[in-house]
mmCIF file of C-alpha atoms and ligand atoms in Angstrom:
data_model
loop_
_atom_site.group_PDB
_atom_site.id
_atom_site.type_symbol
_atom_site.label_atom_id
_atom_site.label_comp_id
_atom_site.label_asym_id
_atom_site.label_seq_id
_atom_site.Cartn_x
_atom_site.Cartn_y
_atom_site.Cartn_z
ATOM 1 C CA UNK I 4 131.690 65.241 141.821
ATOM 2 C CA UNK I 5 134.816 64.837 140.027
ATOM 3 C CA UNK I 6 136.865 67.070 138.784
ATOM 4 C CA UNK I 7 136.803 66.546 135.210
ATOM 5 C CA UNK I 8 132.769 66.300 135.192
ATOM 6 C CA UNK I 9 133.019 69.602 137.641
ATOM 7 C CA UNK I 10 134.924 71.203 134.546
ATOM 8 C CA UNK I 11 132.528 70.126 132.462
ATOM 9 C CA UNK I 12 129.413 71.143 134.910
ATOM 10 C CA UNK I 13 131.048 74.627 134.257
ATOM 11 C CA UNK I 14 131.372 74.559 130.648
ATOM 12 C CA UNK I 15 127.850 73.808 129.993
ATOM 13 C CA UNK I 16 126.691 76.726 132.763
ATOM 14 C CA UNK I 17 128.328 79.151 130.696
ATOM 15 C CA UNK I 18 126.612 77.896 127.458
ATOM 16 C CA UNK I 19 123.594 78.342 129.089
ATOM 17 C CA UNK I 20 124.105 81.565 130.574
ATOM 18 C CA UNK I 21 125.549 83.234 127.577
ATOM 19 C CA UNK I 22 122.661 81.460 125.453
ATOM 20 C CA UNK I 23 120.504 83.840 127.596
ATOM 21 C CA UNK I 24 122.028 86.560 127.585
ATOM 22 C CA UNK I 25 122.378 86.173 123.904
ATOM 23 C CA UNK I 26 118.843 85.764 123.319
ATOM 24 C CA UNK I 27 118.195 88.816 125.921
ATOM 25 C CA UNK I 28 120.850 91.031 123.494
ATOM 26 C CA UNK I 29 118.763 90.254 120.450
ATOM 27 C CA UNK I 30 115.197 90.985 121.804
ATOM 28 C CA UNK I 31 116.174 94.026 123.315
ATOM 29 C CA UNK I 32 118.081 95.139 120.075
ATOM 30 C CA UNK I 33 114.747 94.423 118.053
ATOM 31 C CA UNK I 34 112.446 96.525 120.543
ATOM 32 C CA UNK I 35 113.913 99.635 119.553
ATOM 33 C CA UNK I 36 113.568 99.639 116.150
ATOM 34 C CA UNK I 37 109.715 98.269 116.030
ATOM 35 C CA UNK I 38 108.677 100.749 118.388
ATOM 36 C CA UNK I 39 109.662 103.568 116.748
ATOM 37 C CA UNK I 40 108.574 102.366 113.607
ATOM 38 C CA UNK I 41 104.935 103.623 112.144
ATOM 39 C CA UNK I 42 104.366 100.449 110.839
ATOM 40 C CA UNK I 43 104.743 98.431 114.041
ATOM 41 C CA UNK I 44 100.748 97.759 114.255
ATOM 42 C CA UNK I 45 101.136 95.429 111.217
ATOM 43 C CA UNK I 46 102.895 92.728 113.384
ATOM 44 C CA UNK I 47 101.360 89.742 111.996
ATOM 45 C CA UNK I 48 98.494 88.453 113.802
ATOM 46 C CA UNK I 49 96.873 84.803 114.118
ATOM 47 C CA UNK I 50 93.990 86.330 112.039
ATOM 48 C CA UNK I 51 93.800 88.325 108.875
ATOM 49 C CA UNK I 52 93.288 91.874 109.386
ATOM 50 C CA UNK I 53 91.751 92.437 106.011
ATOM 51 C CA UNK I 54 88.376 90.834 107.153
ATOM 52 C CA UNK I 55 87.353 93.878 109.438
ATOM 53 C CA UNK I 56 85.635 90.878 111.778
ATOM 54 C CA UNK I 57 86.421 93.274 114.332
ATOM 55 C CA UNK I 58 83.565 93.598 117.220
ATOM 56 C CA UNK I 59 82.031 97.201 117.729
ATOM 57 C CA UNK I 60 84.075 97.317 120.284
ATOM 58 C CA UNK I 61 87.641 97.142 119.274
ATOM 59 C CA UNK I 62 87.652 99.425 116.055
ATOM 60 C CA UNK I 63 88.039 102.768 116.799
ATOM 61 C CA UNK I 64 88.763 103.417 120.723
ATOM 62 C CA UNK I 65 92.211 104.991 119.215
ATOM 63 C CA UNK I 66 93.763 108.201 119.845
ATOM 64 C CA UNK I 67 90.593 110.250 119.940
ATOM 65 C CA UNK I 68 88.775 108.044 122.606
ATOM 66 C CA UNK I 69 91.443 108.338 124.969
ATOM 67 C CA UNK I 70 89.878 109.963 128.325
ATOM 68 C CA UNK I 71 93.155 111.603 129.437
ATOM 69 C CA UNK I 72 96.386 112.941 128.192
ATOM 70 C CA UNK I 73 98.412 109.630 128.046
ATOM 71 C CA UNK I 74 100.503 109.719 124.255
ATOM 72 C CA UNK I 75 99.629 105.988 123.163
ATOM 73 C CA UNK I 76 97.019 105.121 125.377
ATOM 74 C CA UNK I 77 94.827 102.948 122.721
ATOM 75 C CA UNK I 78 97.897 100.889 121.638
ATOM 76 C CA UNK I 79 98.634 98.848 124.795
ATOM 77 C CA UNK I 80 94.891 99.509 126.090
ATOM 78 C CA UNK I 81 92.829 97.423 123.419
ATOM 79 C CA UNK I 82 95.249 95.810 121.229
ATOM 80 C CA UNK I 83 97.037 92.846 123.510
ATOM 81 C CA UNK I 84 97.992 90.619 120.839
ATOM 82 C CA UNK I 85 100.054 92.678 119.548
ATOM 83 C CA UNK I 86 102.221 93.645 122.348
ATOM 84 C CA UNK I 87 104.251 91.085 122.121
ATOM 85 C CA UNK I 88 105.475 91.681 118.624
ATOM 86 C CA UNK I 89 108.925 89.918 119.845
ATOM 87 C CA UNK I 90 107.472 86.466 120.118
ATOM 88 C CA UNK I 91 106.850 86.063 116.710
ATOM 89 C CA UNK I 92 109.857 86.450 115.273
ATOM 90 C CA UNK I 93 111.584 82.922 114.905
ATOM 91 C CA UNK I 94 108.426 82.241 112.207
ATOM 92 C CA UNK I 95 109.457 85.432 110.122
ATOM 93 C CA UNK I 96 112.069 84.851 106.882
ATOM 94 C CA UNK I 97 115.239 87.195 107.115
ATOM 95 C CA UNK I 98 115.170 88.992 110.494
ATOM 96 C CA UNK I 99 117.960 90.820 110.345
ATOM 97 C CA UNK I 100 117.012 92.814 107.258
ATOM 98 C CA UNK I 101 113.603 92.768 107.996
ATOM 99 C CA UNK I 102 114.064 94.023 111.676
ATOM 100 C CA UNK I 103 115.230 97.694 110.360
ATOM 101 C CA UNK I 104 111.194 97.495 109.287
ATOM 102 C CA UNK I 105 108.526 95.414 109.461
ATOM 103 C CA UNK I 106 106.872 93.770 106.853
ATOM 104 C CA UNK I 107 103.566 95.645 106.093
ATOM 105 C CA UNK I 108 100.790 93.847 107.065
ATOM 106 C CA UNK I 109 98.868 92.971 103.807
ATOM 107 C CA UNK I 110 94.959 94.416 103.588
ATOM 108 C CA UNK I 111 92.768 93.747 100.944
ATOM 109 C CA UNK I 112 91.494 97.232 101.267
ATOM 110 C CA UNK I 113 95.074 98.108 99.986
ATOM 111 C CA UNK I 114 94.021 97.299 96.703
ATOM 112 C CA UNK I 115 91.147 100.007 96.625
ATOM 113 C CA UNK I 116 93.775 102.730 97.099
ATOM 114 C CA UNK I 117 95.933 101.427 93.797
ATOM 115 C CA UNK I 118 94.675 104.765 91.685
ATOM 116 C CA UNK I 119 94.964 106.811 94.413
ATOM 117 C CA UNK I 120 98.536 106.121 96.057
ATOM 118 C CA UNK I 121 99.812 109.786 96.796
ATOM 119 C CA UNK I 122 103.318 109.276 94.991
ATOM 120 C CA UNK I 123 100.944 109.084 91.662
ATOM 121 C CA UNK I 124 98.479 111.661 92.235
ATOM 122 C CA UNK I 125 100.313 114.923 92.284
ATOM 123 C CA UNK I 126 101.596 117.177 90.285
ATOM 124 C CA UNK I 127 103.886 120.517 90.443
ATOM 125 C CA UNK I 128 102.043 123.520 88.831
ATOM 126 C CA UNK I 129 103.934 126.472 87.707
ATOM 127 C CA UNK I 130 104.108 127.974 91.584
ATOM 128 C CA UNK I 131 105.830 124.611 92.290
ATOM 129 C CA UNK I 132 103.219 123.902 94.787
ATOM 130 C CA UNK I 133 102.339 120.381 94.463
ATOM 131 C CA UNK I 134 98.413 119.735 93.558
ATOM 132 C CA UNK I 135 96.281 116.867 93.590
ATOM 133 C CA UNK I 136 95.500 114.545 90.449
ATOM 134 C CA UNK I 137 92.925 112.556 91.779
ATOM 135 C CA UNK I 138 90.914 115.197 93.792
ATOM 136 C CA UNK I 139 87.672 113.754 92.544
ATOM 137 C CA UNK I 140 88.635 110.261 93.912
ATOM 138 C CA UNK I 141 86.776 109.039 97.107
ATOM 139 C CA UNK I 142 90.127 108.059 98.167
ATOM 140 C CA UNK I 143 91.781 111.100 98.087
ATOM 141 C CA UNK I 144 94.703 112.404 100.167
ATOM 142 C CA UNK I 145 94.404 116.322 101.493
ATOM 143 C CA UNK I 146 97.415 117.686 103.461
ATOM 144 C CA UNK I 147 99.810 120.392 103.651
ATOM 145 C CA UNK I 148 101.659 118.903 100.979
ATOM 146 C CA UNK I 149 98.872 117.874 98.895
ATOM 147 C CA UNK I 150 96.947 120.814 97.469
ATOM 148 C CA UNK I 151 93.516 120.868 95.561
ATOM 149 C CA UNK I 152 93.485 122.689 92.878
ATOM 150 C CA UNK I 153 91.324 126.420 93.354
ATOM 151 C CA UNK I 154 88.905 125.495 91.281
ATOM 152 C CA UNK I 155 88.132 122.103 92.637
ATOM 153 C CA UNK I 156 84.327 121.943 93.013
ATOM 154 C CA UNK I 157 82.568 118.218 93.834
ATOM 155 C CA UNK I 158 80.019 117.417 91.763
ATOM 156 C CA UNK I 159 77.556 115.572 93.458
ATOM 157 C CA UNK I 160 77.672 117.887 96.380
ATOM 158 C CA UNK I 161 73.821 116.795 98.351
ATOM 159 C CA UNK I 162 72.391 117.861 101.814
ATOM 160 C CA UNK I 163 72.525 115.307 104.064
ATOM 161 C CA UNK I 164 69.310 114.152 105.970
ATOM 162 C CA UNK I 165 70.681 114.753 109.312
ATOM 163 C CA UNK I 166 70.263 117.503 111.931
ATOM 164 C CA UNK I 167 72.143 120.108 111.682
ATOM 165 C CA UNK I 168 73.359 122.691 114.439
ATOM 166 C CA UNK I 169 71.862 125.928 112.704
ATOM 167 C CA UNK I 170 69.292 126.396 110.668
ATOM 168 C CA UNK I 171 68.556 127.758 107.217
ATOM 169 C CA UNK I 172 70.501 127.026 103.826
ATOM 170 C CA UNK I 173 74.133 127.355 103.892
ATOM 171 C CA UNK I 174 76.598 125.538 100.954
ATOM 172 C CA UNK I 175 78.527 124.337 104.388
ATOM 173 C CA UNK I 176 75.669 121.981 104.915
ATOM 174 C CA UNK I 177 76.610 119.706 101.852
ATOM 175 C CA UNK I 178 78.609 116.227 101.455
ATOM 176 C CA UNK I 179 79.360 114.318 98.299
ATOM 177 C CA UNK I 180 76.373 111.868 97.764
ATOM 178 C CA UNK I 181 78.428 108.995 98.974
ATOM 179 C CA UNK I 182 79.635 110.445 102.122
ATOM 180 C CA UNK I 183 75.989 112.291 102.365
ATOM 181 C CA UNK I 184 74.142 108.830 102.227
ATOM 182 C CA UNK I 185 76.909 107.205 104.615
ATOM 183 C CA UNK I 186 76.277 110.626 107.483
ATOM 184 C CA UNK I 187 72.998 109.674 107.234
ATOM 185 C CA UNK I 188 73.730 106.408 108.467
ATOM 186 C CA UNK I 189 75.934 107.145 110.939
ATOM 187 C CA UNK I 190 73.078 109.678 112.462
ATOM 188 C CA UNK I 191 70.610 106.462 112.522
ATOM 189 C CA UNK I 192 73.077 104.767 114.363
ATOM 190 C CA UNK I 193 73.528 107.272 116.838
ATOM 191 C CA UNK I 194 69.987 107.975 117.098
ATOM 192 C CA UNK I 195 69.405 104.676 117.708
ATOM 193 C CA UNK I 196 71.827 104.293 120.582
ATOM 194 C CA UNK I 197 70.175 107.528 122.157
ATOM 195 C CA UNK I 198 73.092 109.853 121.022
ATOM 196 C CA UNK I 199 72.444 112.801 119.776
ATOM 197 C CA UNK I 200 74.343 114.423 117.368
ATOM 198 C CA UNK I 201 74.869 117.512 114.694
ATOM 199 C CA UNK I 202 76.453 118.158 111.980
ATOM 200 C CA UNK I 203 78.239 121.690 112.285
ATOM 201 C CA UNK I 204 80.181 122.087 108.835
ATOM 202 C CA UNK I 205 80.570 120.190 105.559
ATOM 203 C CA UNK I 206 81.380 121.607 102.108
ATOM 204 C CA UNK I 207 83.602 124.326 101.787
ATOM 205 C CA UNK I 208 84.959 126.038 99.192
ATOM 206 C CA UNK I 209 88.101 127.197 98.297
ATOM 207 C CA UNK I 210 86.964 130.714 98.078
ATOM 208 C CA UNK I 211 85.714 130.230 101.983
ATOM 209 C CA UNK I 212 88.373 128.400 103.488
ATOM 210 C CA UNK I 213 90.854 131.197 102.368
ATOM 211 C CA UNK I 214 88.935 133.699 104.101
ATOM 212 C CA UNK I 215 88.880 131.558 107.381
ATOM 213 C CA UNK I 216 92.646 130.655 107.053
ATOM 214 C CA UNK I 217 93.306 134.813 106.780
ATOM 215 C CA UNK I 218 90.787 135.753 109.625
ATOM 216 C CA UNK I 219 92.468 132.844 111.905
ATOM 217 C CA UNK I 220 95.930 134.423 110.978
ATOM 218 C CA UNK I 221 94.847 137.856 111.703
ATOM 219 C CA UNK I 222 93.116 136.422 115.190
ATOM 220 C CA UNK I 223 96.145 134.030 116.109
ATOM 221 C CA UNK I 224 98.958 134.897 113.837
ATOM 222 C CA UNK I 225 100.006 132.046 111.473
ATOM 223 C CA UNK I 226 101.761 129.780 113.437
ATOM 224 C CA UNK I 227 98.740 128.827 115.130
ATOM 225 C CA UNK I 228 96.700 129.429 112.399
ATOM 226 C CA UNK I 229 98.268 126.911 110.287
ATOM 227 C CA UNK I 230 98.105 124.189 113.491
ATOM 228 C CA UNK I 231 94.380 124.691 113.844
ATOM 229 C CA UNK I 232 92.733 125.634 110.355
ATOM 230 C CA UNK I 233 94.020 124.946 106.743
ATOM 231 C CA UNK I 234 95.532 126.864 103.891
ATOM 232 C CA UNK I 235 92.938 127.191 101.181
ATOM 233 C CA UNK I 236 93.550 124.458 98.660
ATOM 234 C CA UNK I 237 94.481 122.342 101.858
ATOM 235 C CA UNK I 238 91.308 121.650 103.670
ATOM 236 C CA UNK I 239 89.536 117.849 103.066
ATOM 237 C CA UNK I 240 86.475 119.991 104.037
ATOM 238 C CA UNK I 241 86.853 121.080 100.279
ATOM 239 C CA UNK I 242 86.854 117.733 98.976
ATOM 240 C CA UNK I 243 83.318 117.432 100.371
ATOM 241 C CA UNK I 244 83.959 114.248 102.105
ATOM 242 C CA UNK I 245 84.412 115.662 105.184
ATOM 243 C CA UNK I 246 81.771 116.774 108.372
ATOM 244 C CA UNK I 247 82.714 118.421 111.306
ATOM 245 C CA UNK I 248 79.941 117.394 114.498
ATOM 246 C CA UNK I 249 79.443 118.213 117.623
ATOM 247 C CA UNK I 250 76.433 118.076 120.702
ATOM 248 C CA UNK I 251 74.887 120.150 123.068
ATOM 249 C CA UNK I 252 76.998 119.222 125.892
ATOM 250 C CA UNK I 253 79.683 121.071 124.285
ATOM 251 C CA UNK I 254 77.107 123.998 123.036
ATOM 252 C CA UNK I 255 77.905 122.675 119.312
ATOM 253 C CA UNK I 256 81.684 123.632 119.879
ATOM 254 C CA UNK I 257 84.191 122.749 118.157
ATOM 255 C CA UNK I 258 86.876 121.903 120.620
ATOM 256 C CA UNK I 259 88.780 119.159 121.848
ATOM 257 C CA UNK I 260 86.342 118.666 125.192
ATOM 258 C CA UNK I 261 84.176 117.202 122.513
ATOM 259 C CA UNK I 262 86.296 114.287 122.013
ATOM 260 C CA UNK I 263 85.600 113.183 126.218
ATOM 261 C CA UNK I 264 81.818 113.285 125.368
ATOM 262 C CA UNK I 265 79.477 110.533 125.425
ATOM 263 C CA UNK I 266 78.995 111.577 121.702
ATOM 264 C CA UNK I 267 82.477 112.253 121.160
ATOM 265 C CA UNK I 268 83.323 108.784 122.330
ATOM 266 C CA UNK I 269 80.503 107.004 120.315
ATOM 267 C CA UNK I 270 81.426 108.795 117.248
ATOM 268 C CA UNK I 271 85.432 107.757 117.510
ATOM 269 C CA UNK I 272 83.619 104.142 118.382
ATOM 270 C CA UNK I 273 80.999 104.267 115.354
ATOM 271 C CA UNK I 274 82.676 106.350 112.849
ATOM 272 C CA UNK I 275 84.036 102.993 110.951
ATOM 273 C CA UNK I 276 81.390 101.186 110.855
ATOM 274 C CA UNK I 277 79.602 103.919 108.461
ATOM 275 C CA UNK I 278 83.068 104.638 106.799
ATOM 276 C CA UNK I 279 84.129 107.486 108.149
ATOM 277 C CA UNK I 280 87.418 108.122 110.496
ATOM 278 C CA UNK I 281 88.619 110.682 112.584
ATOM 279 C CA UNK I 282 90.904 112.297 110.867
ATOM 280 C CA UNK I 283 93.237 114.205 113.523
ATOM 281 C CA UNK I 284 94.386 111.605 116.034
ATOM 282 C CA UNK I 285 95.573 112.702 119.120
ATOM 283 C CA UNK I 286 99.038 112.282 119.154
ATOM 284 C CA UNK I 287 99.705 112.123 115.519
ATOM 285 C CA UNK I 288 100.024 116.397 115.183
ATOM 286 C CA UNK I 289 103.296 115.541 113.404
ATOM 287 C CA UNK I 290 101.835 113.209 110.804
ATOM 288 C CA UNK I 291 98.806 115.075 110.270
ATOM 289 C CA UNK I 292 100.035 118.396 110.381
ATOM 290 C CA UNK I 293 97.014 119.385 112.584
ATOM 291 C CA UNK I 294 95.901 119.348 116.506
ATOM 292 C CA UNK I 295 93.604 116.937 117.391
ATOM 293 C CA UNK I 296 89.928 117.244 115.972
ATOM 294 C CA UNK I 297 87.487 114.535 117.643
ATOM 295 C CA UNK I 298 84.790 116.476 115.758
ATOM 296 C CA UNK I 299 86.077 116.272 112.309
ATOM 297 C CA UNK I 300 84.864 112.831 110.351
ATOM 298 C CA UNK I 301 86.448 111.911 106.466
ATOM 299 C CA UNK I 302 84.501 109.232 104.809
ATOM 300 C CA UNK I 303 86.427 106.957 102.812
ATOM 301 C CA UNK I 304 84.366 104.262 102.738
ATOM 302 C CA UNK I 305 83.855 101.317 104.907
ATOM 303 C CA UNK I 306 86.278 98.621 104.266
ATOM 304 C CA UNK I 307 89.166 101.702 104.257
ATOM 305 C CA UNK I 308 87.727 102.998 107.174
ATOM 306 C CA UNK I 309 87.567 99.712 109.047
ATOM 307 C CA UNK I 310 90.890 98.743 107.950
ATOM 308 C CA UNK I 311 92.483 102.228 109.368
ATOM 309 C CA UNK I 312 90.551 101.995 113.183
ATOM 310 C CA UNK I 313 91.662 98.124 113.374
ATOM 311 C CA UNK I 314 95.728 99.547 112.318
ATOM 312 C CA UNK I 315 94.979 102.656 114.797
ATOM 313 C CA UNK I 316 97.103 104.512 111.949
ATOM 314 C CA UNK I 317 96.477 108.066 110.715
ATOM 315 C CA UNK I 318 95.589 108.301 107.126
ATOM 316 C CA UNK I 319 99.252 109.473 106.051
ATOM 317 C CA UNK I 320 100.668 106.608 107.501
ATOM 318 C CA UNK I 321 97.807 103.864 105.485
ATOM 319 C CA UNK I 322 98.797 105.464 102.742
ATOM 320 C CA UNK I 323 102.222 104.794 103.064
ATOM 321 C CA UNK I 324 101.977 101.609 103.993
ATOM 322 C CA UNK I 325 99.725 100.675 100.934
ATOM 323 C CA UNK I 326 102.417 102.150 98.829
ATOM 324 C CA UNK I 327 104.983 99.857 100.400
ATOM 325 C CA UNK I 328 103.197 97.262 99.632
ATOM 326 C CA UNK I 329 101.806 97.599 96.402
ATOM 327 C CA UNK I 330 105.503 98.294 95.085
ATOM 328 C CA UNK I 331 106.736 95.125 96.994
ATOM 329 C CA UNK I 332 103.539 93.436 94.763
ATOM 330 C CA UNK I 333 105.305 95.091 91.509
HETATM 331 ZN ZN1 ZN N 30 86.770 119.887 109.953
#
């Protein structure tokens, strides 16, 4: 080789090698940032997510079904094509602005939630403690920083045709009619399948969650209180659209064993497909505000509830993502 096309031999090997290591800087600059955003689930994907075409299999293995102590077990487990979020950059306009966050991943079930986005739906009352607007709304959003008013009472409060785990009347065995017709469905389903379930504790009222949330404080003190049971006003069990279940093999309990259950897992499976989620994700204590409940169910109605086990979000976080886009619509 001569010298000149030695010189040049060299040139080019640097090209290439800092070409690489360029392209090596950038990826592992963008990792960062993705992973520790919420929203990095909504990395676009070949197919639209707002046809919930999932399979019975994939929707709702998430937190809950996890069958040991791993933090993000469901994400890598079930969800390959979207582990390589890095791949599909080159396709997306702007990356360097949009790399601080991705783009929220569009759902046609956003558009359900365009009454109920929580930035509208509150209001300050003369305490200052922020309450609820829209508390009648199927769509609702209950937290600790969402309050329902005291005197929130459902209307259509019914008794759901399912079995329950004690017997007699009690006000805790009733559901709005919506989420009482959609229990009932869920039941079949598990009936069907040879799971047996119960339904432990629906409806409850202000009046009755206050004196659980002061009996759990005088039990456990109030730290733990407030991890494990709500402030009255702060419960989705008054809203009426929520059921707590368990099964035998737990004695009816309702503890986090639950969630390693044959029933526990088919519910966390099967939940979606009748519109309900599980509410407290394990994991997600610091979105939620609360431990992990396998046992507690919210209905919000199918396509919602679909849309939310396909993300593998918490409800906080679908809010907030339907808000982000629905201003980026406006
Ligand atoms: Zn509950």
């Amino acid at each position: 080789m001569k010298k000149r096309n030695r010189k040049i031999a060299a040139a080019l090997g640097i090209v290439i090698i800092g070409g690489i290591w360029y392209n090596g800087a950038q990826s592992s600059k963008a990792l960062p940032s993705e992973q520790a955003s919420p929203t990095s689930s909504f990395t676009p994907l070949p197919s639209p997510s707002d046809e919930p075409s999932q399979s019975p299999e994939s929707p709702s293995p998430s937190a809950s079904q996890a069958p040991d102590k791993s933090p993000k077990p469901s994400a890598s487990a079930s969800n390959p094509p979207t582990a390589k979020p890095t791949e599909t950059k080159p396709t997306e306009s702007t990356p360097p602005t949009e790399a601080v966050k991705p783009p929220v991943k569009e759902s046609a079930a956003f558009e359900l939630l365009a009454d109920s986005l929580p930035g509208s739906t509150v209001r300050k009352n003369k305490q200052g403690l922020a309450v609820i607007t829209n508390a009648s709304s199927l769509y609702v959003l209950v937290n600790k920083q969402r309050n329902l008013a005291s005197d929130y009472v459902p209307k259509d409060l019914i008794v759901p045709d399912v079995p329950f785990s004690f017997s007699g009347d009690s006000p805790k065995k009733q559901m709005r009619k919506a989420a009482a017709k959609a229990l009932e469905s869920l039941f079949k389903a598990a009936k069907d399948d040879g799971i047996k379930l119960k339904a432990v504790s629906g409806y409850r009222s202000y009046a009755t969650q206050k004196s659980i949330f002061d009996s759990n404080v005088k039990r456990k003190g109030e730290k733990v209180a407030n991890r494990t049971s709500a402030r009255p006003g702060q419960s989705e069990h008054q809203t009426g659209l929520a059921m707590d279940i368990s099964s035998a093999s737990v004695g009816y309990a309702l503890e986090e064993s639950f969630g390693k259950t044959k029933e526990g897992q088919w519910l966390a499976k099967h939940a979606a497909e009748h519109g309900f989620i599980i509410r407290y994700l394990k994991g997600k204590e610091s979105v939620t505000g609360y431990s992990y409940e396998p046992w507690h169910v919210r209905f919000v109605g199918k396509e919602i509830a679909e849309d939310i086990a396909n993300k593998k979000v918490t409800l906080e976080q679908y809010f907030e993502d339907a808000e982000t886009a629905m201003a980026r619509k406006a």
